[in-house]
CSV table of C-alpha atoms and ligand atoms in Angstrom, one decimal:
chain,number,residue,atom,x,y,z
A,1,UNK,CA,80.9,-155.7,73.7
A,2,UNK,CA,84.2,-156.0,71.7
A,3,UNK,CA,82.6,-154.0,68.8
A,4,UNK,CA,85.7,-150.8,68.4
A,5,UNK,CA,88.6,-153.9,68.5
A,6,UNK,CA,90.0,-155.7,66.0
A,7,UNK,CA,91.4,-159.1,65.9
A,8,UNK,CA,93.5,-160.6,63.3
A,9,UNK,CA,93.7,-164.2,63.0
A,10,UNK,CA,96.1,-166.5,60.7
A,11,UNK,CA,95.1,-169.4,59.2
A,12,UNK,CA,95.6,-173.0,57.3
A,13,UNK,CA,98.6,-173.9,55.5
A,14,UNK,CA,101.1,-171.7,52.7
A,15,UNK,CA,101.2,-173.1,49.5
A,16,UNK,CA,104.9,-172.6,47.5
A,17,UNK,CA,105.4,-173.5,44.1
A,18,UNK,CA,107.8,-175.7,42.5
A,19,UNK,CA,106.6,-175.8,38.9
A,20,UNK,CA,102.7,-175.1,37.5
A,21,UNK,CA,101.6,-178.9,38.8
A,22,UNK,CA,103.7,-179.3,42.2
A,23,UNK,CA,104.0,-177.7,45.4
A,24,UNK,CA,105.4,-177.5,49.1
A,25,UNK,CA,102.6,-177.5,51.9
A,26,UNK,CA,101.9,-179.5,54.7
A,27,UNK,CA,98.2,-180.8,56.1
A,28,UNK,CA,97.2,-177.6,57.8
A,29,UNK,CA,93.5,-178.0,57.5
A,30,UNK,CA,92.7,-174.0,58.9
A,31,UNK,CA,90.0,-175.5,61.3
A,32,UNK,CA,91.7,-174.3,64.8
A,33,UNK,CA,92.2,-170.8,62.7
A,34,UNK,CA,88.7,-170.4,61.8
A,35,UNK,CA,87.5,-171.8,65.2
A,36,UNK,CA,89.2,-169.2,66.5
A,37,UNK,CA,88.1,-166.5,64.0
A,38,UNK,CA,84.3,-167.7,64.8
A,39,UNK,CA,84.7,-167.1,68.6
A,40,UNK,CA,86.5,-163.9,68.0
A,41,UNK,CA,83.4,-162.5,66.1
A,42,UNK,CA,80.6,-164.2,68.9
A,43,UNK,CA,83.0,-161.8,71.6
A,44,UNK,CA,81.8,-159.0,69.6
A,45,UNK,CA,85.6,-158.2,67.9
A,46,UNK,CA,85.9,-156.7,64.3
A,47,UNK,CA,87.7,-160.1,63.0
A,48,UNK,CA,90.1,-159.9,59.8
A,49,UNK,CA,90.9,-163.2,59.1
A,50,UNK,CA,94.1,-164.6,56.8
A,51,UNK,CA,93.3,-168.0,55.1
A,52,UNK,CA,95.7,-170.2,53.3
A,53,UNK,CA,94.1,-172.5,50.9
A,54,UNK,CA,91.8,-174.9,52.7
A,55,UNK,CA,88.1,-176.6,52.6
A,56,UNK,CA,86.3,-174.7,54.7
A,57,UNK,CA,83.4,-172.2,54.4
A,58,UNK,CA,84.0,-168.5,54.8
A,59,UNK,CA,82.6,-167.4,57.7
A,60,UNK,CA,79.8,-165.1,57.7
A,61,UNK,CA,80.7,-161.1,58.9
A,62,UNK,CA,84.0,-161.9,59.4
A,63,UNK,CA,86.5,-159.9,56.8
A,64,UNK,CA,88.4,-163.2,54.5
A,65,UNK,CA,91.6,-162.3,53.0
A,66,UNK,CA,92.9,-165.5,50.8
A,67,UNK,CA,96.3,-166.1,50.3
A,68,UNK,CA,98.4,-168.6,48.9
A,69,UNK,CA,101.8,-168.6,49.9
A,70,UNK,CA,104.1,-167.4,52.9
A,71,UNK,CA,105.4,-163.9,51.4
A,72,UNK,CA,101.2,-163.1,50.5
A,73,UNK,CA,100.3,-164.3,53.9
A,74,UNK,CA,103.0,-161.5,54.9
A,75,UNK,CA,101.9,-158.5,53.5
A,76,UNK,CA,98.2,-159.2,54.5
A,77,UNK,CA,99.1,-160.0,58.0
A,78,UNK,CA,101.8,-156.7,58.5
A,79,UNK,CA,98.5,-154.9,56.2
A,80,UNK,CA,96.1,-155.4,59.3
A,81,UNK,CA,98.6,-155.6,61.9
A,82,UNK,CA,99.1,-152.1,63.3
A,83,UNK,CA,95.4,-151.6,64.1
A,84,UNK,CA,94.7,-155.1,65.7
A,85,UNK,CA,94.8,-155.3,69.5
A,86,UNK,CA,94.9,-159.1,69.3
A,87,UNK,CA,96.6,-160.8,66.7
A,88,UNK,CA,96.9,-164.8,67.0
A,89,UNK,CA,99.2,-166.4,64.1
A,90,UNK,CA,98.2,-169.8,63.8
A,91,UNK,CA,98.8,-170.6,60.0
A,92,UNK,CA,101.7,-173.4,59.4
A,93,UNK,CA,103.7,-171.3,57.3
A,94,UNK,CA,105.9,-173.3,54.9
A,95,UNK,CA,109.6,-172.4,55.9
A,96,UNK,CA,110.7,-172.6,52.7
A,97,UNK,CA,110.5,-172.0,49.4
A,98,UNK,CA,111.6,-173.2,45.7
A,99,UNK,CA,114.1,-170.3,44.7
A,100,UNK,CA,112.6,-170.6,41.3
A,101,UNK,CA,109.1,-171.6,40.1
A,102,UNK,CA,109.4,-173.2,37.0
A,103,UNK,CA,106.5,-173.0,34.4
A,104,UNK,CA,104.8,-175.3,33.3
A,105,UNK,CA,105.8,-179.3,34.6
A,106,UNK,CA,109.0,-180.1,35.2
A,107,UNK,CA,109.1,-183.5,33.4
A,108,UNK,CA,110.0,-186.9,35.2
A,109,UNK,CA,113.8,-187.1,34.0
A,110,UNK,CA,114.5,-183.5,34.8
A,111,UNK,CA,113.1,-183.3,37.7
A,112,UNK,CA,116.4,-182.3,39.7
A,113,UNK,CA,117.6,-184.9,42.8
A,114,UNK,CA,117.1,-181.7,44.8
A,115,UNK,CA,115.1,-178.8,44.8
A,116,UNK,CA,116.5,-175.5,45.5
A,117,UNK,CA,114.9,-173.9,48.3
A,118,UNK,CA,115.1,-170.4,50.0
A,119,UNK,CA,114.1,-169.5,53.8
A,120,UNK,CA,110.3,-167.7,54.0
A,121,UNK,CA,110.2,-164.7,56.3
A,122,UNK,CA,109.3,-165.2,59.5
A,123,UNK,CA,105.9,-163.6,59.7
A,124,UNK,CA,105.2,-164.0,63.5
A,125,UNK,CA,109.1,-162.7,64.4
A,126,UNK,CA,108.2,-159.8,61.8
A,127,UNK,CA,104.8,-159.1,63.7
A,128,UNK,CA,106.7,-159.5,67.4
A,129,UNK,CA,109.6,-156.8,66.3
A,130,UNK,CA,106.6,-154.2,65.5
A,131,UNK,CA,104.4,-155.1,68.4
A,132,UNK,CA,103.1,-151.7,70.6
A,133,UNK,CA,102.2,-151.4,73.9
A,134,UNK,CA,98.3,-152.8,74.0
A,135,UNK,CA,98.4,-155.3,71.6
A,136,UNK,CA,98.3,-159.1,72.4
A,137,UNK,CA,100.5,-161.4,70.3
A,138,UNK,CA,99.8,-164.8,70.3
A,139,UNK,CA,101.8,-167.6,68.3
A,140,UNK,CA,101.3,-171.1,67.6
A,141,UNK,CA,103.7,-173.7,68.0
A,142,UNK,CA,103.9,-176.9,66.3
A,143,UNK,CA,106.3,-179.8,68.3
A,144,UNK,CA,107.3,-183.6,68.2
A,145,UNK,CA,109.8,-183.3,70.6
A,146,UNK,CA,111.6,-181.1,73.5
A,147,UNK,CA,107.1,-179.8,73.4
A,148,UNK,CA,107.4,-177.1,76.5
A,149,UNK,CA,110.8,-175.9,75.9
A,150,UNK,CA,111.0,-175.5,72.2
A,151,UNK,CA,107.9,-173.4,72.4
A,152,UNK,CA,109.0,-171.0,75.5
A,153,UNK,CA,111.7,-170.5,73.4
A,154,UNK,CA,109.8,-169.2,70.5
A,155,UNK,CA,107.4,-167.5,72.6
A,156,UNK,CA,110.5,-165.2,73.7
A,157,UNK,CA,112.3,-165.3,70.1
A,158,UNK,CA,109.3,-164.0,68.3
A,159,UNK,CA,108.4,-161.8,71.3
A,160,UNK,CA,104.5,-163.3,72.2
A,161,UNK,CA,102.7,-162.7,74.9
A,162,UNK,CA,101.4,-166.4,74.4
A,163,UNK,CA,102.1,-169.5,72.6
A,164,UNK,CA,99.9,-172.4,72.3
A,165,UNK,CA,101.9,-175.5,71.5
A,166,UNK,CA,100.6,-178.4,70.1
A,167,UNK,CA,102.1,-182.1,70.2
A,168,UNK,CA,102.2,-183.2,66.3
A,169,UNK,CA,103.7,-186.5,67.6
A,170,UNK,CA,100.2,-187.8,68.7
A,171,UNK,CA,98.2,-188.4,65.1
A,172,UNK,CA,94.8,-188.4,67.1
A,173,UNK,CA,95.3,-184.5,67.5
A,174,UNK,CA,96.7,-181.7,65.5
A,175,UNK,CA,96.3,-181.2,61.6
A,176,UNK,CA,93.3,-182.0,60.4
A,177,UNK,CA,91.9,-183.3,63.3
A,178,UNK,CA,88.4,-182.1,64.7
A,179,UNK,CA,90.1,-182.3,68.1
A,180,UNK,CA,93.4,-181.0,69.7
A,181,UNK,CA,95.3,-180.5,73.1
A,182,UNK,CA,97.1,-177.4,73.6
A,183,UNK,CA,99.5,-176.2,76.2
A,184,UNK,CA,99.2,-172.7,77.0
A,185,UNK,CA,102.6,-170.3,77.9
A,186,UNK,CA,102.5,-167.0,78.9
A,187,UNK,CA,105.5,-164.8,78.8
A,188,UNK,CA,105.0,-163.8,82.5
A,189,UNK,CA,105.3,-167.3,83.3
A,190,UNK,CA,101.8,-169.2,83.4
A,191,UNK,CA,101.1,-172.4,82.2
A,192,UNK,CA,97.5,-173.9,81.1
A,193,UNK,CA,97.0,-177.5,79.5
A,194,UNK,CA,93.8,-177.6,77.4
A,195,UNK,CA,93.1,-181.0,77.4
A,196,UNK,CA,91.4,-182.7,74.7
A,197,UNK,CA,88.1,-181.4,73.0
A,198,UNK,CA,86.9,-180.2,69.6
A,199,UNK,CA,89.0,-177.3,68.1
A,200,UNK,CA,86.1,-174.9,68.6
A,201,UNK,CA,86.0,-175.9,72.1
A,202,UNK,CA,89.5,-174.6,72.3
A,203,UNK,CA,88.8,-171.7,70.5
A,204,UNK,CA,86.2,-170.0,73.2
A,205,UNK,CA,88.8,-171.9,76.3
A,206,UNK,CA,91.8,-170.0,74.4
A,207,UNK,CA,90.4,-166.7,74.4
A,208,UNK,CA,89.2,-166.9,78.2
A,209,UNK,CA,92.9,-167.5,78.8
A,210,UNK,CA,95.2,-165.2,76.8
A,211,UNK,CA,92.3,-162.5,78.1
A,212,UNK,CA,92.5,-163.4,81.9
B,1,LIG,N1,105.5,-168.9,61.7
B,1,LIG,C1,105.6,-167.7,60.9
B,1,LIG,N2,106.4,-167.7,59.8
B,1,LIG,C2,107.1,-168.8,59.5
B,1,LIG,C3,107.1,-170.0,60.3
B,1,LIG,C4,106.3,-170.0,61.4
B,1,LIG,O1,104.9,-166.8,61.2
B,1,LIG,N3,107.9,-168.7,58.4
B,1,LIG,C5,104.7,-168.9,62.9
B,1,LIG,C6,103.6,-169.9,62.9
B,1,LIG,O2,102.4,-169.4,62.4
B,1,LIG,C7,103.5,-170.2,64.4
B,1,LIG,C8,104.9,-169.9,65.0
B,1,LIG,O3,105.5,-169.1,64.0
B,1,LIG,O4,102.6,-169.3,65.0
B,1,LIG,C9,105.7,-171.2,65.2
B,1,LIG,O5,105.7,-172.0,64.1
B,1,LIG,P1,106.4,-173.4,64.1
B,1,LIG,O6,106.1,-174.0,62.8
B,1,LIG,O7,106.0,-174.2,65.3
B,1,LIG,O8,107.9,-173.1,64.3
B,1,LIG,P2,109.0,-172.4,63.4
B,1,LIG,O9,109.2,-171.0,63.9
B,1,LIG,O10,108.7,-172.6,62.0
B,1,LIG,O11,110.3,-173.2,63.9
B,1,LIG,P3,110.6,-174.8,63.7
B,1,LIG,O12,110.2,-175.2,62.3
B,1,LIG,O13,112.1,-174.8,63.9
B,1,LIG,O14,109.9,-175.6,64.8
């Protein structure tokens, strides 16, 4: 089958920082990122996979990097990237970060009004500026409102062949749910709804898509 290709998959939340107790994250449970990493492997593709921290078995043959936070996630993903025909980022990568950790806890009455925060890198944008002819780039987008135009918008900024865009708006889909509805948009123009169904459902309709 797939055996001689490699796909690289992101997945589950970043995890920044603040002192040794506290960090910034968001409820990324990794499921739609391992789904995805399980049907990649049943194709027959050499899978790496990138996993933020989350509850969920490693996946048996299938190459488990663990990271914790956005700039780790980084250097694994650019690592792997060149010799990956398909690469799907669909980790929610923290935008920012505390510009200093602080060790140890921060107690109550210092704990400052406002934290200090610095941008992450954008991985995917990284990933989309070193793209070659061949490979397949494939983004995740995460939206409450404006849902088909914010993500056409990063599907050209970040330079994807496709983004599939997810409505965090509706709390019966989405993070940590078993289930999701994704749109699907290509950057020649098509436009697939997935509707509802269990994330591994998804996984296997996602990959009959973006390989069409
Ligand atoms: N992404 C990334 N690095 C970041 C932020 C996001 O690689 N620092 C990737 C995500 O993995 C996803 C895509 O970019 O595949 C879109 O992420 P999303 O959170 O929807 O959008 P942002 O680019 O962060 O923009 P905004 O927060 O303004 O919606």
């Amino acid at each position: 089958m797939n055996k001689n290709l490699k796909c690289l998959i992101s997945a589950g939340p970043t995890r920044e920082w603040v002192d040794s107790v506290r960090f910034i994250s968001n409820p990324s449970s990794g499921k739609m990122g391992y789904a995805l990493a399980s049907e990649a492997k049943k194709r027959g593709y050499s899978v790496v996979l990138v996993s933020g921290p989350v509850r969920l078995d490693k996946i048996e043959g299938i190459s488990t990097h663990f990271v914790e936070n956005a700039k780790e996630m980084e250097l694994e993903m650019t690592n792997h990237f060149d010799s990956a025909n398909i690469i799907i980022m669909c980790a929610a990568v923290s935008d920012h970060r505390p510009k200093n950790k602080k060790s140890g806890k921060i107690k109550k009455n210092d704990f400052a009004k406002s934290i200090d925060l610095v941008e992450n890198p954008d991985i995917l944008k990284g990933l989309g500026k070193r793209k070659k002819k061949g490979q397949l780039l494939v983004g995740f987008a995460a939206e409450a409102e404006n849902f088909a135009q914010n993500a056409k918008q990063k599907l050209i900024q970040k330079n994807l062949d496709w983004i599939a865009m997810n409505d965090i708006s509706n709390p019966s889909h989405g993070f940590g749910s078993d289930h999701n509805e994704i749109f699907l948009y290509s950057s020649t123009g098509e436009e697939v709804k997935l509707k509802s169904a269990p994330k591994n459902l998804l996984a296997k309709q996602i990959f009959e898509e973006i390989l069409k």
